[in-house]
XYZ file of C-alpha atoms in Angstrom:
529
model
C 93.907 116.088 35.493
C 91.421 113.244 34.708
C 91.945 112.820 31.013
C 95.937 111.822 31.180
C 94.781 109.258 34.518
C 97.148 106.126 34.351
C 95.247 102.902 33.540
C 93.931 101.037 36.793
C 94.703 97.299 36.761
C 90.712 95.661 36.481
C 90.492 92.828 39.083
C 88.748 90.086 37.710
C 85.067 89.546 36.626
C 82.971 86.452 36.048
C 81.863 85.771 32.605
C 78.644 87.195 31.492
C 76.151 86.551 28.706
C 75.689 89.731 26.561
C 72.166 88.668 26.674
C 71.197 88.679 30.180
C 73.239 92.519 30.426
C 71.079 93.580 27.310
C 67.710 92.566 29.551
C 69.048 93.605 32.873
C 67.241 97.044 32.814
C 67.929 99.391 35.307
C 67.558 103.537 35.826
C 68.941 104.655 39.573
C 70.871 102.560 42.600
C 68.650 103.596 45.400
C 70.728 104.591 48.696
C 71.151 107.011 51.320
C 73.195 109.768 49.651
C 75.196 112.692 52.336
C 74.637 116.204 51.802
C 77.830 118.272 50.244
C 80.762 117.191 48.008
C 81.361 117.200 44.146
C 80.130 114.595 41.545
C 82.192 114.082 38.164
C 80.622 113.301 34.920
C 82.571 111.921 32.345
C 81.546 112.801 28.917
C 81.793 111.241 25.432
C 82.052 114.560 23.756
C 82.798 118.496 24.186
C 79.414 119.947 24.477
C 78.653 122.775 21.795
C 77.263 126.094 23.091
C 75.225 126.274 26.569
C 72.646 128.003 24.768
C 69.056 126.216 24.569
C 68.207 128.198 21.549
C 71.766 126.869 19.615
C 72.701 123.460 21.102
C 72.746 120.767 19.111
C 73.990 118.064 20.943
C 72.946 115.184 23.524
C 75.833 115.826 25.693
C 75.198 119.281 25.822
C 71.851 118.315 26.782
C 73.352 116.487 29.497
C 74.378 119.315 30.748
C 71.158 121.960 30.540
C 69.636 118.549 32.484
C 71.510 120.153 35.695
C 70.959 123.531 35.387
C 67.884 124.288 33.133
C 64.525 123.182 33.595
C 61.402 123.243 30.853
C 58.045 123.928 31.000
C 57.636 119.855 31.291
C 59.899 116.948 31.873
C 59.547 113.315 30.859
C 59.211 110.199 33.580
C 60.801 107.030 33.612
C 58.251 106.264 31.364
C 57.963 109.031 29.319
C 55.095 110.148 30.313
C 55.332 113.521 30.333
C 54.740 115.903 33.486
C 54.562 119.738 34.272
C 57.814 121.140 35.512
C 57.823 124.987 35.047
C 54.641 124.816 34.400
C 51.696 123.865 36.839
C 50.003 121.909 34.341
C 48.950 120.022 31.339
C 48.348 122.675 28.435
C 44.650 123.432 27.787
C 44.561 123.303 23.874
C 41.194 124.709 22.285
C 38.853 122.794 20.070
C 39.967 123.926 16.790
C 43.578 122.867 18.306
C 44.778 126.225 17.574
C 45.123 127.879 20.492
C 47.531 126.430 23.798
C 47.218 127.906 27.058
C 50.089 126.654 29.303
C 49.637 127.572 33.503
C 52.703 128.150 34.934
C 54.112 127.646 38.736
C 53.545 130.100 41.349
C 55.245 129.469 43.442
C 58.075 131.882 44.080
C 60.272 130.676 41.568
C 63.430 132.330 40.824
C 66.380 132.232 37.831
C 69.781 131.357 39.161
C 70.413 135.063 39.068
C 67.515 136.011 41.284
C 65.398 136.593 38.475
C 61.541 136.282 38.830
C 60.157 133.655 36.889
C 57.407 135.208 35.348
C 54.993 134.599 31.903
C 56.932 137.659 30.342
C 60.077 135.363 30.955
C 58.338 132.345 29.299
C 57.468 134.950 26.432
C 60.926 136.325 25.674
C 62.030 132.976 25.553
C 59.914 131.030 23.382
C 60.357 134.346 21.057
C 63.902 133.984 20.807
C 63.496 130.128 20.288
C 61.753 131.195 17.570
C 63.302 134.014 15.696
C 66.218 134.455 16.678
C 68.930 133.922 13.306
C 70.657 130.390 13.515
C 67.827 128.628 15.960
C 68.013 125.221 16.038
C 64.366 125.433 17.801
C 63.030 127.311 14.628
C 61.685 124.330 13.169
C 60.763 122.152 16.316
C 58.423 125.362 16.770
C 57.471 126.285 13.628
C 53.803 125.877 13.978
C 53.763 128.486 17.166
C 52.638 131.841 15.267
C 52.801 134.304 18.480
C 53.373 134.020 22.309
C 51.006 136.045 24.102
C 50.888 137.085 28.505
C 47.589 136.371 29.903
C 48.927 136.888 33.605
C 51.603 136.099 35.569
C 51.789 132.889 35.482
C 49.865 132.129 32.210
C 51.014 131.915 28.373
C 48.851 131.535 25.437
C 50.246 130.357 22.406
C 48.431 130.827 18.995
C 48.997 127.971 16.035
C 48.771 128.147 12.739
C 47.759 124.031 12.793
C 46.935 121.805 15.349
C 50.040 120.626 16.743
C 49.967 117.410 18.895
C 53.604 117.440 19.875
C 54.355 120.449 21.068
C 53.624 119.952 24.843
C 56.713 116.743 24.216
C 58.695 119.603 22.169
C 58.594 121.909 25.235
C 59.819 119.154 27.481
C 63.487 119.545 25.487
C 65.523 122.861 24.933
C 62.558 124.185 23.446
C 60.684 124.217 26.585
C 63.862 125.582 28.562
C 63.174 129.270 29.867
C 66.296 131.707 30.570
C 66.866 133.952 32.639
C 65.552 137.504 30.964
C 68.101 139.725 32.882
C 70.988 137.672 31.704
C 69.769 137.515 28.226
C 69.053 141.384 28.394
C 73.475 141.994 29.329
C 74.410 138.888 26.657
C 72.376 138.571 24.101
C 73.598 136.392 21.361
C 76.368 135.599 23.874
C 74.237 134.045 26.541
C 76.007 130.541 26.217
C 79.207 132.817 27.625
C 77.392 132.665 31.418
C 73.847 130.750 30.769
C 71.528 131.497 33.461
C 68.240 129.465 34.091
C 66.145 128.516 36.688
C 67.733 125.049 37.598
C 69.423 123.229 40.836
C 73.098 123.934 40.150
C 74.306 127.406 37.908
C 76.841 127.774 36.091
C 80.201 128.594 37.565
C 83.068 128.348 34.402
C 84.011 126.752 30.797
C 87.019 125.250 30.414
C 87.374 124.342 26.173
C 88.387 120.423 26.180
C 88.409 120.081 29.952
C 85.628 121.027 32.462
C 82.001 122.661 32.996
C 81.862 123.439 36.088
C 77.855 124.170 37.976
C 77.585 124.775 41.873
C 74.193 124.282 43.583
C 71.895 127.003 43.298
C 70.325 128.809 46.356
C 67.961 130.432 44.353
C 66.343 127.373 43.348
C 63.066 126.401 44.863
C 64.180 123.064 46.058
C 67.614 123.501 46.882
C 67.420 122.156 49.949
C 66.656 118.521 48.477
C 69.622 119.264 46.415
C 72.703 116.947 48.072
C 75.124 117.864 46.073
C 77.905 120.971 46.267
C 79.180 120.696 43.041
C 78.970 119.196 39.513
C 81.731 118.585 37.036
C 81.698 117.625 33.449
C 84.703 116.635 31.553
C 84.725 116.055 28.063
C 86.804 112.452 27.440
C 86.144 111.101 24.043
C 87.664 108.106 24.598
C 86.222 105.299 26.124
C 89.252 103.409 27.215
C 90.662 106.426 28.983
C 87.070 107.220 30.610
C 86.063 103.942 32.149
C 89.967 103.802 33.621
C 89.495 107.386 35.199
C 86.231 106.073 36.829
C 87.873 103.029 38.156
C 90.715 105.019 39.347
C 88.128 107.456 41.084
C 88.842 110.673 38.719
C 85.158 110.043 37.978
C 82.467 109.511 39.638
C 79.747 108.899 36.577
C 80.762 108.099 32.641
C 78.741 108.637 29.942
C 78.010 105.542 27.467
C 80.267 102.563 28.551
C 81.898 100.786 25.292
C 79.867 98.103 24.273
C 83.508 96.659 24.391
C 83.529 96.777 28.212
C 79.887 96.629 29.208
C 79.790 93.314 30.147
C 82.718 93.560 32.577
C 81.778 96.831 34.368
C 78.021 94.876 35.016
C 79.928 92.306 37.068
C 82.892 94.583 38.329
C 83.612 95.295 42.067
C 83.252 98.662 42.761
C 81.520 99.830 39.790
C 77.124 99.880 38.825
C 75.744 99.781 35.384
C 72.986 101.817 34.190
C 70.852 100.368 31.474
C 67.964 101.830 29.595
C 66.451 101.141 26.018
C 66.758 103.947 24.154
C 65.294 106.299 21.908
C 68.024 107.298 20.000
C 69.168 106.079 16.244
C 72.601 105.871 14.240
C 72.590 106.240 10.308
C 74.085 107.385 7.155
C 73.407 110.316 6.150
C 73.446 111.573 2.383
C 74.123 114.818 1.417
C 71.620 115.127 -1.745
C 70.671 118.719 -1.229
C 73.132 120.793 1.010
C 75.626 121.528 -1.652
C 76.255 125.341 0.447
C 74.812 125.326 3.955
C 71.672 124.689 5.725
C 70.733 128.460 5.859
C 70.593 128.507 1.951
C 68.426 127.209 -1.579
C 68.543 123.576 -1.691
C 70.918 122.021 -4.420
C 72.684 118.979 -5.324
C 76.210 118.456 -4.385
C 76.512 116.339 -7.715
C 77.867 113.665 -6.323
C 77.177 109.991 -7.364
C 74.923 109.770 -4.388
C 72.907 112.863 -4.404
C 72.128 112.469 -8.160
C 71.117 108.153 -8.689
C 68.570 107.262 -5.535
C 69.485 103.392 -7.113
C 72.886 103.857 -5.460
C 71.494 104.717 -2.332
C 69.612 101.792 -2.122
C 72.196 99.656 -3.219
C 74.641 100.538 -0.465
C 71.520 100.036 1.989
C 71.267 96.623 0.564
C 74.784 95.680 1.151
C 74.854 96.343 4.729
C 73.619 93.208 7.614
C 72.738 94.919 10.187
C 72.609 91.779 12.625
C 76.193 91.134 11.516
C 77.272 95.002 12.283
C 75.768 94.841 16.028
C 77.200 91.728 16.271
C 81.055 92.044 14.983
C 80.837 95.888 16.282
C 78.786 96.162 19.386
C 78.889 92.543 20.649
C 75.505 92.212 20.606
C 74.690 94.686 22.552
C 72.641 97.124 20.801
C 69.535 96.500 18.043
C 69.675 97.266 14.010
C 67.260 99.759 13.613
C 65.953 100.971 9.998
C 63.407 103.640 10.934
C 63.299 106.583 13.151
C 60.446 105.736 15.847
C 61.901 102.906 18.186
C 60.384 99.930 19.103
C 59.182 101.681 22.925
C 57.110 104.045 20.919
C 53.636 103.807 21.080
C 53.725 104.882 17.941
C 55.816 101.572 16.823
C 54.241 99.586 13.894
C 55.257 96.402 11.505
C 55.827 98.581 9.183
C 57.495 101.333 11.411
C 60.012 98.963 12.308
C 60.570 97.027 9.202
C 64.496 96.646 8.048
C 65.032 95.832 4.248
C 66.775 92.781 3.783
C 70.456 92.161 3.430
C 70.638 91.458 -0.326
C 74.009 91.358 -2.076
C 72.721 90.488 -5.529
C 69.900 93.161 -5.914
C 72.439 95.858 -4.773
C 74.848 94.606 -7.584
C 72.075 94.901 -9.851
C 71.321 98.507 -8.580
C 75.318 99.574 -9.333
C 74.814 97.944 -12.678
C 72.141 99.735 -13.637
C 73.856 103.169 -12.439
C 75.686 102.894 -15.524
C 79.118 104.251 -13.583
C 82.241 103.085 -13.844
C 83.245 100.719 -10.960
C 84.285 100.785 -7.846
C 81.922 103.462 -7.060
C 83.852 105.992 -5.048
C 82.184 107.453 -1.886
C 83.710 110.066 0.918
C 82.009 109.130 4.224
C 82.753 111.469 7.364
C 82.527 109.661 10.311
C 83.555 110.325 14.097
C 87.007 109.382 14.964
C 86.638 107.263 18.064
C 87.650 103.826 18.218
C 83.636 102.208 18.015
C 82.972 103.885 15.101
C 86.275 103.440 13.238
C 85.543 99.720 13.500
C 81.684 100.470 12.298
C 83.213 102.305 9.310
C 85.735 99.396 8.582
C 82.584 96.984 8.485
C 80.428 99.391 6.644
C 83.414 99.814 3.923
C 83.688 95.726 3.798
C 79.994 95.314 3.144
C 79.694 97.914 0.732
C 83.209 96.364 -1.101
C 81.156 93.586 -2.373
C 79.199 95.455 -4.365
C 81.240 97.767 -5.955
C 81.586 100.658 -3.406
C 85.060 102.065 -2.690
C 84.007 103.242 0.967
C 86.705 106.214 1.557
C 86.470 106.646 6.093
C 87.032 110.849 6.650
C 87.469 110.376 10.479
C 86.225 113.562 12.093
C 85.732 115.019 15.447
C 82.840 115.226 16.902
C 82.246 119.576 16.956
C 83.591 119.442 13.875
C 81.860 117.133 12.119
C 78.374 118.809 13.285
C 79.857 121.949 11.637
C 81.001 120.377 8.439
C 77.307 118.560 8.337
C 75.844 121.910 8.579
C 77.907 123.164 6.100
C 77.179 120.616 3.713
C 80.986 119.359 3.534
C 80.436 116.229 3.292
C 79.540 113.346 0.857
C 77.765 110.840 3.401
C 78.153 111.093 7.287
C 77.659 108.840 9.827
C 75.907 110.507 12.800
C 72.764 110.016 15.496
C 69.874 111.328 16.822
C 69.307 111.052 21.183
C 65.259 110.366 19.830
C 62.469 112.394 21.205
C 59.078 110.489 22.923
C 57.460 111.946 20.142
C 57.932 110.657 16.387
C 57.637 113.816 15.216
C 60.827 115.025 17.181
C 62.543 112.068 15.121
C 61.386 113.150 11.937
C 59.989 116.639 10.999
C 63.936 118.312 11.436
C 65.707 115.741 9.483
C 63.032 115.520 6.463
C 61.563 118.356 5.481
C 62.371 120.913 3.824
C 64.795 123.850 5.546
C 64.760 121.161 8.895
C 67.073 122.475 11.672
C 68.661 118.793 11.503
C 68.403 118.357 7.778
C 72.050 117.924 7.420
C 71.350 116.329 3.747
C 69.149 118.572 2.940
C 66.932 116.054 1.076
C 63.075 116.236 1.287
C 59.567 115.656 -1.312
C 56.284 117.231 -1.309
C 54.985 113.637 -0.626
C 57.258 113.243 2.625
C 56.880 116.837 3.725
C 52.809 116.535 3.177
C 52.801 113.739 5.427
C 55.202 114.480 8.044
C 52.836 117.516 8.516
C 49.623 115.481 8.284
C 51.258 113.140 10.902
C 52.137 115.571 13.473
C 48.640 117.413 13.345
C 46.564 114.301 13.894
C 45.148 114.232 17.096
C 43.912 110.827 16.358
C 46.283 108.861 18.366
C 45.255 105.847 15.960
C 44.781 107.602 12.675
C 48.347 109.310 13.567
C 50.078 105.750 14.050
C 48.463 104.411 10.817
C 50.384 107.808 9.248
C 53.388 107.187 10.713
C 53.474 103.189 9.008
C 52.261 104.818 5.622
C 55.376 107.596 6.088
C 58.463 105.803 7.283
C 58.802 103.226 4.812
C 58.198 105.922 2.198
C 61.490 107.953 4.084
C 63.469 104.185 4.628
C 63.110 104.066 0.304
C 64.500 107.786 -0.356
C 67.430 106.329 1.483
C 68.784 109.954 2.133
C 69.056 108.499 6.073
C 70.423 105.007 6.305
C 69.231 104.259 8.926
C 71.732 101.569 11.258
C 71.177 100.639 14.858
C 69.518 101.766 17.777
C 72.359 101.903 21.117
C 70.746 100.533 24.250
C 72.245 103.246 27.070
C 74.609 102.135 29.300
C 76.015 104.644 31.676
C 77.968 103.520 34.914
C 78.753 105.040 38.277
C 81.225 103.971 41.247
C 79.303 102.121 44.202
C 79.768 105.427 46.718
C 77.585 107.040 44.408
C 73.608 106.707 44.183
C 71.002 108.825 43.228
C 71.901 108.782 39.378
C 68.716 108.384 37.546
C 68.536 107.581 33.282
C 65.880 107.390 31.591
C 65.269 105.965 28.109
C 66.508 109.613 26.975
C 69.531 109.073 27.773
C 69.959 112.035 30.140
C 71.641 112.054 33.105
C 70.074 113.170 35.841
C 71.635 114.156 39.332
C 69.662 116.739 40.887
C 69.327 113.871 44.070
C 72.463 112.310 43.590
C 75.291 112.069 46.427
C 77.679 110.185 47.736
C 76.477 106.981 49.727
C 76.426 108.520 53.238
C 78.858 106.250 55.747
C 80.994 105.675 52.938
């Protein structure tokens, strides 16, 4: 079993400048690979439900990418490309009707069910309407899905929505086997079936998810591997030790403590990409009773005193956080739009200055007795705990008493949805279109708005930016919106990850783009090794 592997001695590696590593991007190692074999991938957490309608986690997306294709995908430059669609959508002049041509080359799901427009409609309707769907917010502009013919669907929208194609390049665009849906209904995750290079075999909780090459896949003769096994190993040190020992072939997210060593280590290959991700402190402002209930304040000091949220943000020296916690290998972040986005502007990338004097003034203005006690739910891995301790020390300088609540990943997600937190360290894997990083976190009823916060002003701005079809005007709207969100501090943005995955040097063809997903459709073991 990989998790319990003994540590393996590491060979001497030369000293490496961290900034040289940051600037050396690599998305794939190319080499001829042999047919057959198994690839074992170490994930940093246990995925949630393997149901694209209900799933919320990045680790889950890393499994879906191997077994559930979408209407669209992204390429290395984050450009949208057809996957199960045959071409880009045709959009009516008023922006309210979207026509999507589907592939006609005898596509089948991994249970042999034909891929048709009826199947696409069934999946999109399920994503929109299933109670508890995490895709409902993403597809909220879609009023209806109609079948035009066997290979064409038409979506009628309530408002123009330019991000739709980008939304359909993630789980909202995954098409599920209608046969499996009819048999399993809400229990689809027990035996998920899609169109994909690999099909689901089994899942053993906390141990493994096993996929095998699908003979029903339209390009199965281009898939070298027989099997892919995903193992959740939350501890960074153990995950890397298993890679070094050969019990894993690939690992997700090398710890910043190990990135420079791995970059120069014999036998290992480091993949390095900028990311769309962000991490921040979500403040529970209006989620006292859970996401499915009416917004209500939890009546905590952070919910009721916006000046304290601003004060906490001003205590944070994001450059120091990056240096101390992440060895300078990540980037400070103060908003949801990454610098690699076409919508990045001076306004969206600005950060509040580290200002302890003003933070102390705001604490005094609150009129509350000090220290101000705040509970903070935080992932229970070592790096997150180090981050929490740094935040504690910084906040203490303005008389905050930050109490850490280390929480297992899946439990944290459930508690976040239920509103059982004061503040919560969480992140988002990011999407190419800005609305994918903003709407569901800040609008009323947003599927990932764990803090519950919204205002009429920001809701209107978010909708206006999402609807705008002129790119320059849209850029202006985000330049107005992001500072408003930042000033509200319902999410106190902290930093942006750089993506560092690694694999053994007897493996090739593992591809990583800035979306952070590990693509293995053309991966395999190096021929002749």
